[in-house]
Tab-separated table of C-alpha atoms in Angstrom:
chain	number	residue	atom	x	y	z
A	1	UNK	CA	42.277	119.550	-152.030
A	2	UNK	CA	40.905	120.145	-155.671
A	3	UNK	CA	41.604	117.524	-157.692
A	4	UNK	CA	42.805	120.214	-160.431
A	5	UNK	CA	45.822	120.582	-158.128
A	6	UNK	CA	46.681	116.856	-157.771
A	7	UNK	CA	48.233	114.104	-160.515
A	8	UNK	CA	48.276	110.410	-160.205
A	9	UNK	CA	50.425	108.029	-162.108
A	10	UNK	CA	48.909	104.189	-162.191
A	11	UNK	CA	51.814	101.607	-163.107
A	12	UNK	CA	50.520	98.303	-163.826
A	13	UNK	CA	53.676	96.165	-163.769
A	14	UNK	CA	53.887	92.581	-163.528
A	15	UNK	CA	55.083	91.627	-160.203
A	16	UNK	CA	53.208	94.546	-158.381
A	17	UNK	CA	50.641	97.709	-159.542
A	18	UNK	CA	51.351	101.332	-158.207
A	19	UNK	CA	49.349	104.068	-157.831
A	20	UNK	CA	50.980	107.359	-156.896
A	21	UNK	CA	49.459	110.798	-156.246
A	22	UNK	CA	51.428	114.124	-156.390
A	23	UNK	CA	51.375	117.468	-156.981
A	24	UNK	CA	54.171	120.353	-158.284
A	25	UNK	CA	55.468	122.560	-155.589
A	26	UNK	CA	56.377	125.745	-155.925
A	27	UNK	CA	60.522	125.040	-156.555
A	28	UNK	CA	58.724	122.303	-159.748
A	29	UNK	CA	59.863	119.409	-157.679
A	30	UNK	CA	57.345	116.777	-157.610
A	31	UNK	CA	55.478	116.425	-153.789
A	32	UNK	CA	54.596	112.523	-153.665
A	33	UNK	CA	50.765	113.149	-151.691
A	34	UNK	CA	50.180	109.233	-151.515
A	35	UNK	CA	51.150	106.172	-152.345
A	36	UNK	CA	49.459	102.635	-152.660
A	37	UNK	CA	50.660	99.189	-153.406
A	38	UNK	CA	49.306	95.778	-154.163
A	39	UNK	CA	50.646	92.424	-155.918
A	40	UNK	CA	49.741	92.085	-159.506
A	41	UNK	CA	47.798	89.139	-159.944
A	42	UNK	CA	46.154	89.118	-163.769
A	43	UNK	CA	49.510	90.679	-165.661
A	44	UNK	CA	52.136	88.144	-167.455
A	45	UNK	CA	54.850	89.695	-169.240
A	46	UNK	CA	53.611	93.534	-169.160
A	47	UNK	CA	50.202	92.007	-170.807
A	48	UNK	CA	47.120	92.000	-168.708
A	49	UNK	CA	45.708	88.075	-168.845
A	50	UNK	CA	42.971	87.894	-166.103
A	51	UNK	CA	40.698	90.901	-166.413
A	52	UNK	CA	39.076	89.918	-163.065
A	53	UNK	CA	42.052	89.892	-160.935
A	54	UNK	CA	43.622	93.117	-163.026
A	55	UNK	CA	40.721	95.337	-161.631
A	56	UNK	CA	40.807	93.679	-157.885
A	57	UNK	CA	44.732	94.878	-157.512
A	58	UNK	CA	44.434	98.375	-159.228
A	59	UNK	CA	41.374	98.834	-157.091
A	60	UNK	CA	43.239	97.830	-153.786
A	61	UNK	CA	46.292	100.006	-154.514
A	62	UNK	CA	43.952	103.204	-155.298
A	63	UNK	CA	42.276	102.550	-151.811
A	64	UNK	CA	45.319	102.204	-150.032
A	65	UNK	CA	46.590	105.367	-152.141
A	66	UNK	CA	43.673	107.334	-151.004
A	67	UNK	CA	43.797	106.585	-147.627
A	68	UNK	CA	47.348	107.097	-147.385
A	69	UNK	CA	46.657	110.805	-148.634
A	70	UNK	CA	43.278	111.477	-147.697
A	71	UNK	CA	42.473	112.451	-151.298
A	72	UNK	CA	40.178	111.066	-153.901
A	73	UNK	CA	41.132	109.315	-157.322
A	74	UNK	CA	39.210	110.303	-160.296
A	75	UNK	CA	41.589	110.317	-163.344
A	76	UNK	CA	45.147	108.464	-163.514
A	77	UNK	CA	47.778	108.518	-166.362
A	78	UNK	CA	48.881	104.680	-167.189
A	79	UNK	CA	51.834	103.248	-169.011
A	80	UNK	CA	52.250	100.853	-171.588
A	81	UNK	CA	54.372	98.024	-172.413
A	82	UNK	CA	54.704	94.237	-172.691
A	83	UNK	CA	56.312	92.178	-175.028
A	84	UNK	CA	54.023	93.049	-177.956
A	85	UNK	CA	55.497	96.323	-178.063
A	86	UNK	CA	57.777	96.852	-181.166
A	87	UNK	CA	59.662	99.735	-182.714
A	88	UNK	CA	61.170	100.263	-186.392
A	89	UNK	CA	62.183	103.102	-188.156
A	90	UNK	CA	60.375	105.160	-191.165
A	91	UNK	CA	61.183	108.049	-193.961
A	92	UNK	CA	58.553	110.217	-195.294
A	93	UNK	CA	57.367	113.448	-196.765
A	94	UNK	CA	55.434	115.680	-198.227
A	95	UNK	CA	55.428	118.015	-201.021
A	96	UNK	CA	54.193	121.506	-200.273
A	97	UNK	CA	51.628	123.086	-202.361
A	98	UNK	CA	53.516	126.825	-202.017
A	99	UNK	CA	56.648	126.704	-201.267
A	100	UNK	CA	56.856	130.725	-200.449
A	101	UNK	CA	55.136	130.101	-197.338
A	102	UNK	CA	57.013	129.220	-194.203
A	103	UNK	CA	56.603	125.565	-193.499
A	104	UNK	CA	54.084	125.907	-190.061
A	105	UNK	CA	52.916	123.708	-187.741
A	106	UNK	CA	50.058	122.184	-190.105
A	107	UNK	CA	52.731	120.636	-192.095
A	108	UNK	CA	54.684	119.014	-189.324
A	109	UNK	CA	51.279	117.002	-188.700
A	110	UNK	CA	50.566	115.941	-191.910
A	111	UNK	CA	53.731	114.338	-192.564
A	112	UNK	CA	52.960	112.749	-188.970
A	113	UNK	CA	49.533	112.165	-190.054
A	114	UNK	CA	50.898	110.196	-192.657
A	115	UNK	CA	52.931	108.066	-191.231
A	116	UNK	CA	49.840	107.211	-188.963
A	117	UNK	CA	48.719	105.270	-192.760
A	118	UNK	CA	51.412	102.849	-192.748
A	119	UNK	CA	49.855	99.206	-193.101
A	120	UNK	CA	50.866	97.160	-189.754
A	121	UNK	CA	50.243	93.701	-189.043
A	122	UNK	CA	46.983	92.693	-188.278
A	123	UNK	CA	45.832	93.672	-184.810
A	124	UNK	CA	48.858	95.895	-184.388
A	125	UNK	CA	48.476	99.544	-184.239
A	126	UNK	CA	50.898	102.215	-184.258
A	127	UNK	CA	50.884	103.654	-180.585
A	128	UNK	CA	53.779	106.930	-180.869
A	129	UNK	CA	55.112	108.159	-184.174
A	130	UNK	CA	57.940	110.275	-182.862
A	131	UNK	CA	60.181	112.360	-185.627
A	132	UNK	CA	63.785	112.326	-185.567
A	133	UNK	CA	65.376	114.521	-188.138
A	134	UNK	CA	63.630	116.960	-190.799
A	135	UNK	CA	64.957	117.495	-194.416
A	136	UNK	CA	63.903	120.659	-196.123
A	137	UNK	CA	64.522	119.903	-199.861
A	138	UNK	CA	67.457	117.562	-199.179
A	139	UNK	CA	69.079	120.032	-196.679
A	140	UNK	CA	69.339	117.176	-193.580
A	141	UNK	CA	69.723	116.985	-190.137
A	142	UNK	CA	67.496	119.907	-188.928
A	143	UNK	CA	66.113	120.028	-185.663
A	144	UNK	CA	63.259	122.250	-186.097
A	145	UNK	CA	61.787	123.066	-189.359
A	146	UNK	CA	59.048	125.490	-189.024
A	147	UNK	CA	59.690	129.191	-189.971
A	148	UNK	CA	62.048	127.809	-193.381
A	149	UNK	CA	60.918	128.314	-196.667
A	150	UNK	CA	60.868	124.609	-198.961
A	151	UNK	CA	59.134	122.899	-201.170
A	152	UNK	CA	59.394	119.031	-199.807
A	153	UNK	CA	59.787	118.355	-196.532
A	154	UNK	CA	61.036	114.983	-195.108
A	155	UNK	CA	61.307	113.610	-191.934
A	156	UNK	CA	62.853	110.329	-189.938
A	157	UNK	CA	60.741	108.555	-187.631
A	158	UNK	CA	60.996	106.109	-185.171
A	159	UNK	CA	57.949	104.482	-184.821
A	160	UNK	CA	56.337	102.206	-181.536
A	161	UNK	CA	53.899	99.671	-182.036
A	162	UNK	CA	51.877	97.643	-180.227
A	163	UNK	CA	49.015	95.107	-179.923
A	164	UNK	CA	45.648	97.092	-180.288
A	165	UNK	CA	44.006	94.589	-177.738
A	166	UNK	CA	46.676	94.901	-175.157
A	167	UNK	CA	45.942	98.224	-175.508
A	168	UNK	CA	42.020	98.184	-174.784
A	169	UNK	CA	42.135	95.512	-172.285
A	170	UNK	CA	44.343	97.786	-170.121
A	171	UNK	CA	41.410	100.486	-170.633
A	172	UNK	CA	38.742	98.209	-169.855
A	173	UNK	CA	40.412	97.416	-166.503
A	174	UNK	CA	40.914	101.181	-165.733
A	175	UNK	CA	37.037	102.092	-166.046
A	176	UNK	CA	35.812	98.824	-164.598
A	177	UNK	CA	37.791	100.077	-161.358
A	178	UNK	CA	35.963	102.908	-161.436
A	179	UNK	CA	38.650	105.255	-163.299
A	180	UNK	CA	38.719	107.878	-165.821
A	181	UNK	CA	42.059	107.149	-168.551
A	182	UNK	CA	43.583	110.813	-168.406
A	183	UNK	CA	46.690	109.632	-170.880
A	184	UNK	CA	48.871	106.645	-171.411
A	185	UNK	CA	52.211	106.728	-171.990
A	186	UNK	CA	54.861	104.385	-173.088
A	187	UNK	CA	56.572	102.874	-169.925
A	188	UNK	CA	60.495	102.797	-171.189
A	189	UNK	CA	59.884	106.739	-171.288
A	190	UNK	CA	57.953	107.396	-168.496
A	191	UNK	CA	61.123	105.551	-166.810
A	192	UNK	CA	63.532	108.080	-169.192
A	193	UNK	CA	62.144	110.892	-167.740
A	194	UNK	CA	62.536	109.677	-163.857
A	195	UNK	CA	66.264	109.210	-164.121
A	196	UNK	CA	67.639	111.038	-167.179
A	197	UNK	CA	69.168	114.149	-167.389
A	198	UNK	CA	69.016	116.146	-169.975
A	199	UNK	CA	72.753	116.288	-170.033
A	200	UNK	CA	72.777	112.320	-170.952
A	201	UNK	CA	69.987	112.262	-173.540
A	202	UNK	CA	71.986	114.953	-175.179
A	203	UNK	CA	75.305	112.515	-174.980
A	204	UNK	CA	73.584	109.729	-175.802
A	205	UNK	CA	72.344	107.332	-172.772
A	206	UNK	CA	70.570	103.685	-173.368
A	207	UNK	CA	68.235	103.770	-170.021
A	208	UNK	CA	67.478	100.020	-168.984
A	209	UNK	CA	64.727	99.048	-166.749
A	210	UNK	CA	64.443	96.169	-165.326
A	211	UNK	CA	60.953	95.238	-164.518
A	212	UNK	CA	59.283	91.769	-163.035
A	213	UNK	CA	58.035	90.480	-166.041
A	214	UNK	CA	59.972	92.295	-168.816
A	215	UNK	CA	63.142	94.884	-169.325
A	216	UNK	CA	62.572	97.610	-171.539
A	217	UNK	CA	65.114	99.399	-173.084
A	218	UNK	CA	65.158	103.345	-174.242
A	219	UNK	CA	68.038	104.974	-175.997
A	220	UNK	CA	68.627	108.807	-176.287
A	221	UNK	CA	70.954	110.812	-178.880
A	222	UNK	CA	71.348	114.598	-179.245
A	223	UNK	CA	67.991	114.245	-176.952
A	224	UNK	CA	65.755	112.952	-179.412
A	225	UNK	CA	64.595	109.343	-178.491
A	226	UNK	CA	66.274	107.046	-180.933
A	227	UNK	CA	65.648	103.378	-180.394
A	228	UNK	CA	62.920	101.715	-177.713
A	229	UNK	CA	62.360	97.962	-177.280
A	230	UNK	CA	60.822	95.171	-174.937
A	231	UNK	CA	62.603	92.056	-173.930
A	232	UNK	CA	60.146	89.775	-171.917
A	233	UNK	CA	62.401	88.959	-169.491
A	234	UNK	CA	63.047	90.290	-165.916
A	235	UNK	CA	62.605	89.755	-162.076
A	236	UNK	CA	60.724	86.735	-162.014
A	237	UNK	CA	62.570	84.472	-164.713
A	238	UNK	CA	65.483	84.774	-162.068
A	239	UNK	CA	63.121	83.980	-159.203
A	240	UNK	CA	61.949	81.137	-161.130
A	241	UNK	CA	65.472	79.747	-162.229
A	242	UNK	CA	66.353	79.653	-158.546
A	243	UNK	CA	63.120	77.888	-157.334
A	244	UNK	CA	63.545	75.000	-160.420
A	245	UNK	CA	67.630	75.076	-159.547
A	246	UNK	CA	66.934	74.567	-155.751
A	247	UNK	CA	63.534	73.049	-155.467
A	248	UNK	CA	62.195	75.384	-153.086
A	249	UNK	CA	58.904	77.480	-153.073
A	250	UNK	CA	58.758	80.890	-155.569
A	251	UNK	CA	58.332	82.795	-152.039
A	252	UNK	CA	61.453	81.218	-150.892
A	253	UNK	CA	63.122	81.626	-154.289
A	254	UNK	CA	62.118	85.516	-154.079
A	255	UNK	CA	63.839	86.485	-150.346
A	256	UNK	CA	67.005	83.976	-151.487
A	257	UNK	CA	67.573	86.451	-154.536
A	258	UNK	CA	66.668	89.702	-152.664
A	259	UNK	CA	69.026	88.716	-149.259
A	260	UNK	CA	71.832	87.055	-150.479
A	261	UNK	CA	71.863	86.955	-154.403
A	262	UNK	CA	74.643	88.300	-156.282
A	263	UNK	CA	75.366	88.309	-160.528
A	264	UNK	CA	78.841	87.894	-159.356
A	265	UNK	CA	79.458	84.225	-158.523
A	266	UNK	CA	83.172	85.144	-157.929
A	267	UNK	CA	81.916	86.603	-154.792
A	268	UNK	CA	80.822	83.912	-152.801
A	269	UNK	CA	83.260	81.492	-151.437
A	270	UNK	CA	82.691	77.996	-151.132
A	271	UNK	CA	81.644	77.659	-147.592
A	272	UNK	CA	78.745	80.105	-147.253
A	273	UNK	CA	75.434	78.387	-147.044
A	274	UNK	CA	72.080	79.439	-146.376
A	275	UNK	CA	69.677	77.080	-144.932
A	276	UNK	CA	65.608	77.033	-146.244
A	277	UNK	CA	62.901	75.654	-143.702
A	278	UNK	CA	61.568	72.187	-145.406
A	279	UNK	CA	58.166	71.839	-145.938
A	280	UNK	CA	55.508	70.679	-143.326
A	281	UNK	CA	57.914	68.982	-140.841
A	282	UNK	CA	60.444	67.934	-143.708
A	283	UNK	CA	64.077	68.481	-143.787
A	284	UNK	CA	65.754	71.730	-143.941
A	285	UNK	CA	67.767	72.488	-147.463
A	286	UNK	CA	70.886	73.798	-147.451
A	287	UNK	CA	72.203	76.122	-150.058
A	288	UNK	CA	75.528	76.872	-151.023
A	289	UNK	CA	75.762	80.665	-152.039
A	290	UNK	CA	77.582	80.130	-155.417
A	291	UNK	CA	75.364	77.350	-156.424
A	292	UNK	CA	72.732	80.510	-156.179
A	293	UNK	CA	74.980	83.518	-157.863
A	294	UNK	CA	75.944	80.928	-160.648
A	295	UNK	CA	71.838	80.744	-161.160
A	296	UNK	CA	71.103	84.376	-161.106
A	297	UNK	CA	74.869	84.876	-163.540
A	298	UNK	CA	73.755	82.370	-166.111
A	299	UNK	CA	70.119	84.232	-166.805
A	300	UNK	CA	71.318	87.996	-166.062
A	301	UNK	CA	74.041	87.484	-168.794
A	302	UNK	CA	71.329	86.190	-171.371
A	303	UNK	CA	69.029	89.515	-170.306
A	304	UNK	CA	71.626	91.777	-170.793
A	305	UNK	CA	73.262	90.156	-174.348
A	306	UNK	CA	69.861	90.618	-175.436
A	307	UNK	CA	69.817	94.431	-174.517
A	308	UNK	CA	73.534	94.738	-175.818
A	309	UNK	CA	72.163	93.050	-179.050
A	310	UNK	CA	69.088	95.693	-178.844
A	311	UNK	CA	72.126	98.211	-178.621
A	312	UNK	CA	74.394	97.238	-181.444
A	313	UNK	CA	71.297	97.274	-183.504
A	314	UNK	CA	70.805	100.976	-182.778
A	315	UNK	CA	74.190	101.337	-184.244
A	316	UNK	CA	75.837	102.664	-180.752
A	317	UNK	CA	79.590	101.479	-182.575
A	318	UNK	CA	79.005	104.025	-185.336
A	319	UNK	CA	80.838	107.191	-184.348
A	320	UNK	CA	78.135	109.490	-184.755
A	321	UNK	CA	76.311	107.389	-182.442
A	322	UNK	CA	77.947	106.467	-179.861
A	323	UNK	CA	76.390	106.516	-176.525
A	324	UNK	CA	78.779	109.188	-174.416
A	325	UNK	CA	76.874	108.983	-171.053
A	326	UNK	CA	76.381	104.642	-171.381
A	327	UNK	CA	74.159	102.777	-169.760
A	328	UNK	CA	71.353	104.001	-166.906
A	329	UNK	CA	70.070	100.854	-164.795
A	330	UNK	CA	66.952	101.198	-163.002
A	331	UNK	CA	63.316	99.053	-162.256
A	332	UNK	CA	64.080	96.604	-159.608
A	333	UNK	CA	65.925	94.482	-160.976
A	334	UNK	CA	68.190	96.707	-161.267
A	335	UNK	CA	69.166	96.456	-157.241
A	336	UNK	CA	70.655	92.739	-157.860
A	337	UNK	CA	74.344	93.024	-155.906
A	338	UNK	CA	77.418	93.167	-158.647
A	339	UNK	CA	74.893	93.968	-161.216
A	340	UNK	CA	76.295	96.837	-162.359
A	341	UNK	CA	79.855	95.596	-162.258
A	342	UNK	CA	78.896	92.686	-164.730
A	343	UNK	CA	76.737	95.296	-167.386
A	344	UNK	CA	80.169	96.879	-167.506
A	345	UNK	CA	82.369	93.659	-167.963
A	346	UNK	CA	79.448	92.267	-170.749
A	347	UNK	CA	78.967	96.211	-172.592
A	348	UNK	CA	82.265	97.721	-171.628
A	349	UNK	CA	79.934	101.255	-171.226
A	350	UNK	CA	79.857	103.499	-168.162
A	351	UNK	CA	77.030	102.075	-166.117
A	352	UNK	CA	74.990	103.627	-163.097
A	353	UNK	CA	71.878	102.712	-161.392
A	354	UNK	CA	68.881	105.103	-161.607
A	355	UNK	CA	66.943	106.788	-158.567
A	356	UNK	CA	63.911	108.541	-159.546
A	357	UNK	CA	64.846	111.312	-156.499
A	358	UNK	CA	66.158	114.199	-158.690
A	359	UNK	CA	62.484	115.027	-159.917
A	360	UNK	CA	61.246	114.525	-156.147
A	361	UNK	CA	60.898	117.273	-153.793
A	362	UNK	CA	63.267	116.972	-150.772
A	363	UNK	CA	61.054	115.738	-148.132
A	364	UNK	CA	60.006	112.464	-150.013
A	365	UNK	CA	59.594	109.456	-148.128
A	366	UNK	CA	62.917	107.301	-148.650
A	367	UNK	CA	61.243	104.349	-150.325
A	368	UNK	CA	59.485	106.260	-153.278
A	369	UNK	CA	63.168	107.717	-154.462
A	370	UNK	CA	64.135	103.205	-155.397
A	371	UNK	CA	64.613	102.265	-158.625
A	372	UNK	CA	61.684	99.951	-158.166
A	373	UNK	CA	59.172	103.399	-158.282
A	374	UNK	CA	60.937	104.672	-161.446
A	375	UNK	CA	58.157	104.153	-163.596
A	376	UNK	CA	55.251	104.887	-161.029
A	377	UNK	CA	57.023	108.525	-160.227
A	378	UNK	CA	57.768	108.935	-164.438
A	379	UNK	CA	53.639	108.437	-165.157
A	380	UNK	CA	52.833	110.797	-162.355
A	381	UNK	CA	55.598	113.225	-163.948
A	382	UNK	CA	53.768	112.680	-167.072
A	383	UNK	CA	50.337	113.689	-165.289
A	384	UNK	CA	51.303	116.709	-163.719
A	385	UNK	CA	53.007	117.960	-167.286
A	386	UNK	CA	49.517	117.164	-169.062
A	387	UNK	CA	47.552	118.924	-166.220
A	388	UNK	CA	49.541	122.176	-166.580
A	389	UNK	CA	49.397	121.881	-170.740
A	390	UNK	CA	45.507	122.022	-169.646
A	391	UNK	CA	45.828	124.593	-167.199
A	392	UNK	CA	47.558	126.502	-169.757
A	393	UNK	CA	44.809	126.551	-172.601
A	394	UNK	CA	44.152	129.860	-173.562
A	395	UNK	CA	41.325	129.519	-175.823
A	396	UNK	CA	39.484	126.654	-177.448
A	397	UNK	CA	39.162	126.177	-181.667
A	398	UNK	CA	36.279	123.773	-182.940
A	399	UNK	CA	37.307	120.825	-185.246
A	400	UNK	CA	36.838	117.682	-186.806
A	401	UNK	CA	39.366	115.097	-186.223
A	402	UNK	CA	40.950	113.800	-188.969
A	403	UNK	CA	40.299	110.478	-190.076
A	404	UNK	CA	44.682	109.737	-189.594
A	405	UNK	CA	44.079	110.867	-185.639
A	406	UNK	CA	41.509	107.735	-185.652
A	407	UNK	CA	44.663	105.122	-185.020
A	408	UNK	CA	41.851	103.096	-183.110
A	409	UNK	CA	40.431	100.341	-185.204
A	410	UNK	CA	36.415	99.760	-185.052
A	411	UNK	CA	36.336	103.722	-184.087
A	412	UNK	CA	34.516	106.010	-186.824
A	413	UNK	CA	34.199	109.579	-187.025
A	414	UNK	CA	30.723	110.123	-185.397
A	415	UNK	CA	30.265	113.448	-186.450
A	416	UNK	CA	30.711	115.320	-182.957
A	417	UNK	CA	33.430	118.334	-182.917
A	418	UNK	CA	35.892	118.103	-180.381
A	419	UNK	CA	38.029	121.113	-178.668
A	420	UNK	CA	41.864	121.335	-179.552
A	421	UNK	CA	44.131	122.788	-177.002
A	422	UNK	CA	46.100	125.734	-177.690
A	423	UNK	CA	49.042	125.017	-177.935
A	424	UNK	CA	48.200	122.068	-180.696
A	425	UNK	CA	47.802	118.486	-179.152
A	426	UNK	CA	50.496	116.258	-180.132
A	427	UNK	CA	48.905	113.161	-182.096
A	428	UNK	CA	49.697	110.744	-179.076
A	429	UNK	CA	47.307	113.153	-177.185
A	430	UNK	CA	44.600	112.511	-179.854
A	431	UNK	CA	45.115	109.088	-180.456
A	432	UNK	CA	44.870	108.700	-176.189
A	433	UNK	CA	41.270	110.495	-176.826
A	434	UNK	CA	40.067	108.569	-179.468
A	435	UNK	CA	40.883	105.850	-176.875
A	436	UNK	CA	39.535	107.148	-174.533
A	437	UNK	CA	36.275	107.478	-176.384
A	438	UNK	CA	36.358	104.145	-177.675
A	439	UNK	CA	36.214	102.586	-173.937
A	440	UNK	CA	33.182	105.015	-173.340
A	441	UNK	CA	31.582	103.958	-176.195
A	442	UNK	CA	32.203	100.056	-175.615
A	443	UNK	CA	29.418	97.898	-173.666
């Protein structure tokens, strides 16, 4: 097959890396082609710390990949995220020159353009700049502004940002393992767009995915996204509690809290025990199964106050915002027994767990449709949508970029023109090719 036909989505997570091919069928369901799977070894917390041992895993879950589907990898789509990632919202505008002429498209990216200026901390950049709500001279909460006549033209912004060398280092893995960086996109929505309807981001839906190393959180309104953040906790701090609470091995600590863990310690009676193999001839432990649910309890309530807190700062208890469709659990975490049950009892919001399978065409292998692939199946979503935007081009235009769409520090206009798709790229697009030209560039 052509690789023109064919998408792959690359998630590097913390606790394992996933690299999924597919391709659109003819009903624009999503045909999984291959998948591959290895352990992340060089990620803590969402951020890549061992280069070396980064490249080894992405490498061995594109070979098992491509021999699962017989297909080669060229290009993959990645996500981002890791406790470096922030979010915080902006106001701007602009002041037209002529006011008789329609506000176009030019003027939507300007005001973006400008918020691209904003001074962040040092070695943070601003990753997405995504608008909220347009004024046109003071007449608020407009959707879509181009085609009105106005003079000044405002906009509210909610605005991602993240650690510039987080952001290269995941780059520098991709084309040391022999990959071209198609896109990048922000994990939390990559996840949204797996297990969202459109129906929920419309009533207002905070999607939480729990991940190994971290939980990201993404809330929708009137389907715009309004709020996104990155708590670096998930998976593993549990595993971790259990191994320090029971003195037993992490790989012990990890089946306990898949088999028999619960965030209900209500559940367990008294009497039920488990029993661990001792080490190298020594005694066998015995567990009680509340001692372990009481673990797992005491850190999934501090995970999810911290998303509730995440929540209330969004402002979910104002009426206007008010999340209709509550709370969307997936990453796999998220298959912990009672764990839905206790989000409700902590939130008091409508809570279900997330299965990337509504996106998926019908014959999809069983495992690829758990909450654990939500991300992996959102970045190949993500793929196929920017293959058919290229498919689409009708026509090429010759420009310069403009020194705003330069959001990579150390990277200069070097004079060459580049070709803009028709329809416009949006300015993540651009900012993913200066990127991407950056990491060429780099020795």
């Amino acid at each position: 097959m052509e690789e023109a036909k064919y998408s792959v989505g690359l998630d590097i997570g913390t606790t394992k890396i996933v690299a999924i091919i597919g391709k659109e069928n003819e009903y624009g369901k999503i045909e999984v082609l291959g998948i591959g799977r290895s352990k992340s070894l060089g990620v803590h917390r969402g951020v890549v710390n061992n280069i070396t041992q980064t490249i080894q895993s992405i490498q061995q879950a594109i070979e098992e990949a491509q021999s699962d589907s017989g297909l080669k990898i060229g290009a993959v789509t990645v996500g981002i995220a890791g406790q470096h990632i922030r979010s915080l919202q902006h106001s701007d505008y602009i002041t037209r020159a002529n006011s008789e002429e329609v506000i176009g498209e030019g003027d939507l990216e300007k005001l973006v353009n400008q918020v691209y200026k904003l001074v962040m901390l040092p070695g943070e950049e601003i990753i997405h700049v995504l608008p909220q709500e347009y004024k046109v001279d003071g007449q608020a909460e407009i959707k879509q502004p181009i085609g009105m006549y106005g003079g000044r033209l405002e906009a509210n912004f909610h605005v991602v940002v993240g650690q510039i060398s987080s952001i290269k280092n995941i780059g520098r893995c991709i084309k040391s393992a022999g990959l071209d960086l198609e896109n990048i996109t922000l994990e939390p929505l990559a996840s949204a767009n797996a297990v969202l309807s459109q129906e929920e981001k419309e009533a207002g839906v905070a999607l939480i995915d729990i991940g190994g190393g971290t939980t990201d959180l993404a809330i929708f309104k009137d389907g715009i996204i309004r709020h996104t953040a990155v708590i670096p906790f998930g998976g593993n701090v549990i595993t971790e509690d259990i191994k320090e609470g029971c003195s037993i091995i992490e790989k012990q600590a990890e089946l306990l809290k898949i088999k028999f863990g619960s965030a209900w310690p209500g559940e367990n009676k008294d009497n039920e025990i488990v029993s661990i193999p001792g080490l190298r001839g020594r005694e066998p432990k015995e567990i009680t199964l509340k001692n372990l649910s009481k673990i797992i309890h005491a850190r999934v309530v501090e995970i999810i106050e911290q998303v509730y807190l995440e929540i209330k700062n969004y402002g979910h208890e104002d009426q206007k915002r008010k999340l209709i469709a509550g709370i969307v659990l997936t990453g796999g975490g998220s298959q912990l027994k009672h764990l839905k049950q206790l989000v409700e009892y902590i939130t008091g919001m409508d809570t279900r767990i997330g299965y990337p399978n509504e996106h998926l065409a019908g014959d999809s292998d069983a495992e690829i449709a758990s909450p654990t692939y939500a991300t992996a199946v959102g970045l190949l979503m993500n793929a196929v949508e920017n293959k058919h935007r290229h498919l689409r081009r009708d026509g090429q235009e010759e420009s310069e970029p403009s020194r705003e769409e330069m959001v990579l520090e150390g990277v200069s206009n070097s004079g060459k023109s580049r070709t803009v798709d028709k329809p416009r790229k949006t300015v993540f697009d651009k900012w993913a090719d200066r990127l991407k030209e950056f990491l060429d560039n780099a020795e």
